[in-house]
PDB file of C-alpha atoms in Angstrom:
ATOM      1  CA  MET A  13       0.000   0.000   0.000  1.00 75.00           C
ATOM      2  CA  PHE A  14       2.928   2.346   0.535  1.00 79.00           C
ATOM      3  CA  ALA A  15       3.587   2.416  -3.233  1.00 87.00           C
ATOM      4  CA  ILE A  16       0.072   3.720  -3.897  1.00 88.00           C
ATOM      5  CA  GLY A  17       0.532   6.275  -1.124  1.00 87.00           C
ATOM      6  CA  ASN A  18       3.797   7.454  -2.663  1.00 90.00           C
ATOM      7  CA  LEU A  19       2.162   7.661  -6.091  1.00 92.00           C
ATOM      8  CA  LEU A  20      -0.696   9.771  -4.728  1.00 90.00           C
ATOM      9  CA  GLU A  21       1.770  12.015  -2.923  1.00 92.00           C
ATOM     10  CA  ALA A  22       3.797  12.540  -6.110  1.00 93.00           C
ATOM     11  CA  ILE A  23       0.648  13.328  -8.101  1.00 94.00           C
ATOM     12  CA  SER A  24      -0.406  15.772  -5.390  1.00 94.00           C
ATOM     13  CA  TYR A  25       2.929  17.589  -5.553  1.00 95.00           C
ATOM     14  CA  ILE A  26       2.741  17.871  -9.342  1.00 96.00           C
ATOM     15  CA  LEU A  27      -0.823  19.198  -9.166  1.00 95.00           C
ATOM     16  CA  ARG A  28       0.124  21.699  -6.444  1.00 96.00           C
ATOM     17  CA  ILE A  29       3.054  23.007  -8.502  1.00 97.00           C
ATOM     18  CA  SER A  30       0.795  23.311 -11.562  1.00 96.00           C
ATOM     19  CA  ILE A  31      -1.846  25.237  -9.633  1.00 96.00           C
ATOM     20  CA  ASN A  32       0.768  27.556  -8.131  1.00 96.00           C
ATOM     21  CA  PHE A  33       2.199  28.200 -11.606  1.00 97.00           C
ATOM     22  CA  LEU A  34      -1.277  29.038 -12.915  1.00 96.00           C
ATOM     23  CA  GLN A  35      -1.906  31.433 -10.021  1.00 97.00           C
ATOM     24  CA  ILE A  36       1.397  33.214 -10.590  1.00 97.00           C
ATOM     25  CA  SER A  37       0.755  33.354 -14.345  1.00 96.00           C
ATOM     26  CA  ILE A  38      -2.644  34.971 -13.800  1.00 97.00           C
ATOM     27  CA  ILE A  39      -1.196  37.569 -11.443  1.00 96.00           C
ATOM     28  CA  ILE A  40       1.672  38.369 -13.818  1.00 95.00           C
ATOM     29  CA  SER A  41      -0.742  38.557 -16.760  1.00 94.00           C
ATOM     30  CA  VAL A  42      -2.957  41.047 -14.920  1.00 93.00           C
ATOM     31  CA  ILE A  43      -0.003  43.219 -13.925  1.00 94.00           C
ATOM     32  CA  MET A  44       1.482  43.098 -17.418  1.00 92.00           C
ATOM     33  CA  SER A  45      -1.827  44.070 -18.997  1.00 89.00           C
ATOM     34  CA  PHE A  46      -1.394  47.489 -17.400  1.00 87.00           C
ATOM     35  CA  LEU A  47       2.328  47.902 -18.015  1.00 89.00           C
ATOM     36  CA  VAL A  48       3.532  46.048 -21.130  1.00 80.00           C
ATOM     37  CA  PRO A  49       2.400  46.436 -24.764  1.00 77.00           C
ATOM     38  CA  TYR A  50       0.463  43.481 -26.171  1.00 75.00           C
ATOM     39  CA  TYR A  51       3.057  42.541 -28.783  1.00 80.00           C
ATOM     40  CA  SER A  52       5.581  41.527 -26.127  1.00 85.00           C
ATOM     41  CA  LYS A  53       6.502  37.823 -26.274  1.00 90.00           C
ATOM     42  CA  ILE A  54       6.633  37.556 -22.500  1.00 91.00           C
ATOM     43  CA  ARG A  55       3.151  38.989 -22.152  1.00 90.00           C
ATOM     44  CA  ALA A  56       1.860  36.711 -24.916  1.00 90.00           C
ATOM     45  CA  PHE A  57       3.271  33.714 -23.027  1.00 93.00           C
ATOM     46  CA  PHE A  58       1.644  34.617 -19.701  1.00 93.00           C
ATOM     47  CA  ASP A  59      -1.631  35.549 -21.419  1.00 92.00           C
ATOM     48  CA  GLY A  60      -1.646  32.182 -23.179  1.00 93.00           C
ATOM     49  CA  VAL A  61      -1.024  30.285 -19.955  1.00 95.00           C
ATOM     50  CA  SER A  62      -3.601  32.222 -17.951  1.00 95.00           C
ATOM     51  CA  ASP A  63      -6.204  32.026 -20.725  1.00 93.00           C
ATOM     52  CA  ILE A  64      -6.368  28.264 -20.153  1.00 93.00           C
ATOM     53  CA  ILE A  65      -8.461  28.911 -17.056  1.00 94.00           C
ATOM     54  CA  LEU A  66      -9.738  32.436 -17.767  1.00 94.00           C
ATOM     55  CA  ASN A  67     -11.493  31.722 -21.083  1.00 93.00           C
ATOM     56  CA  PRO A  68     -14.013  29.197 -19.649  1.00 93.00           C
ATOM     57  CA  ILE A  69     -14.770  31.574 -16.773  1.00 92.00           C
ATOM     58  CA  ARG A  70     -15.261  34.484 -19.170  1.00 89.00           C
ATOM     59  CA  ARG A  71     -17.502  32.348 -21.377  1.00 90.00           C
ATOM     60  CA  TYR A  72     -19.836  31.118 -18.632  1.00 88.00           C
ATOM     61  CA  LEU A  73     -19.620  34.004 -16.147  1.00 84.00           C
ATOM     62  CA  PRO A  74     -19.166  37.305 -17.957  1.00 80.00           C
ATOM     63  CA  VAL A  75     -18.307  39.226 -14.799  1.00 75.00           C
ATOM     64  CA  HIS A  76     -17.286  42.857 -15.245  1.00 75.00           C
ATOM     65  CA  ALA A  77     -17.195  45.710 -12.762  1.00 74.00           C
ATOM     66  CA  GLY A  78     -17.198  48.656 -15.101  1.00 78.00           C
ATOM     67  CA  PRO A  79     -14.091  48.456 -17.260  1.00 81.00           C
ATOM     68  CA  PHE A  80     -12.484  45.814 -15.026  1.00 82.00           C
ATOM     69  CA  ASP A  81     -12.611  42.085 -15.717  1.00 85.00           C
ATOM     70  CA  LEU A  82     -13.146  40.109 -12.508  1.00 89.00           C
ATOM     71  CA  SER A  83     -12.479  36.685 -14.034  1.00 92.00           C
ATOM     72  CA  PRO A  84      -8.836  36.604 -12.790  1.00 94.00           C
ATOM     73  CA  ALA A  85     -10.056  37.022  -9.200  1.00 94.00           C
ATOM     74  CA  ILE A  86     -12.616  34.248  -9.662  1.00 94.00           C
ATOM     75  CA  ALA A  87      -9.979  32.011 -11.256  1.00 96.00           C
ATOM     76  CA  ILE A  88      -7.576  32.518  -8.363  1.00 97.00           C
ATOM     77  CA  LEU A  89     -10.340  31.718  -5.855  1.00 96.00           C
ATOM     78  CA  VAL A  90     -11.176  28.519  -7.762  1.00 96.00           C
ATOM     79  CA  LEU A  91      -7.499  27.530  -7.837  1.00 96.00           C
ATOM     80  CA  ILE A  92      -7.152  28.184  -4.097  1.00 97.00           C
ATOM     81  CA  PHE A  93     -10.202  25.984  -3.471  1.00 96.00           C
ATOM     82  CA  LEU A  94      -8.752  23.202  -5.629  1.00 94.00           C
ATOM     83  CA  ASP A  95      -5.430  23.432  -3.822  1.00 94.00           C
ATOM     84  CA  ARG A  96      -6.820  23.553  -0.299  1.00 94.00           C
ATOM     85  CA  PHE A  97      -9.570  20.966  -0.738  1.00 94.00           C
ATOM     86  CA  LEU A  98      -8.801  18.461  -3.484  1.00 92.00           C
ATOM     87  CA  ILE A  99      -5.027  18.371  -3.357  1.00 93.00           C
ATOM     88  CA  GLN A 100      -4.941  18.418   0.425  1.00 91.00           C
ATOM     89  CA  THR A 101      -7.384  15.494   0.390  1.00 93.00           C
ATOM     90  CA  LEU A 102      -5.001  13.585  -1.885  1.00 91.00           C
ATOM     91  CA  PHE A 103      -2.141  14.326   0.524  1.00 89.00           C
ATOM     92  CA  ASP A 104      -4.200  13.045   3.460  1.00 91.00           C
ATOM     93  CA  ILE A 105      -5.140   9.847   1.612  1.00 92.00           C
ATOM     94  CA  ALA A 106      -1.495   9.326   0.644  1.00 89.00           C
ATOM     95  CA  SER A 107      -0.332   9.756   4.240  1.00 89.00           C
ATOM     96  CA  ARG A 108      -2.872   7.205   5.481  1.00 90.00           C
ATOM     97  CA  LEU A 109      -1.839   4.675   2.838  1.00 87.00           C
ATOM     98  CA  GLY A 110       1.881   5.008   3.385  1.00 73.00           C
TER      99      GLY A 110
END
């Protein structure tokens, strides 16, 4: 059973790193939208990464507060929930198995 526990722990770490990278990408994308011109390759990279989660939110929940798009805030809240609930549950299951 310890092998399954180790596998779940490794999957949990990979998922946690991925979620943290998405959160950082969204924050950088929002900051760069105010500071950097759109034709920048760095901005295009972070926009592309953050659009993975932002586009579905924008499609199903068109949330705007005046000229501001609130979908990055919603995306970060969803990612925090996934990290604190689902991934932490995987860690707990892994610790009980191994």
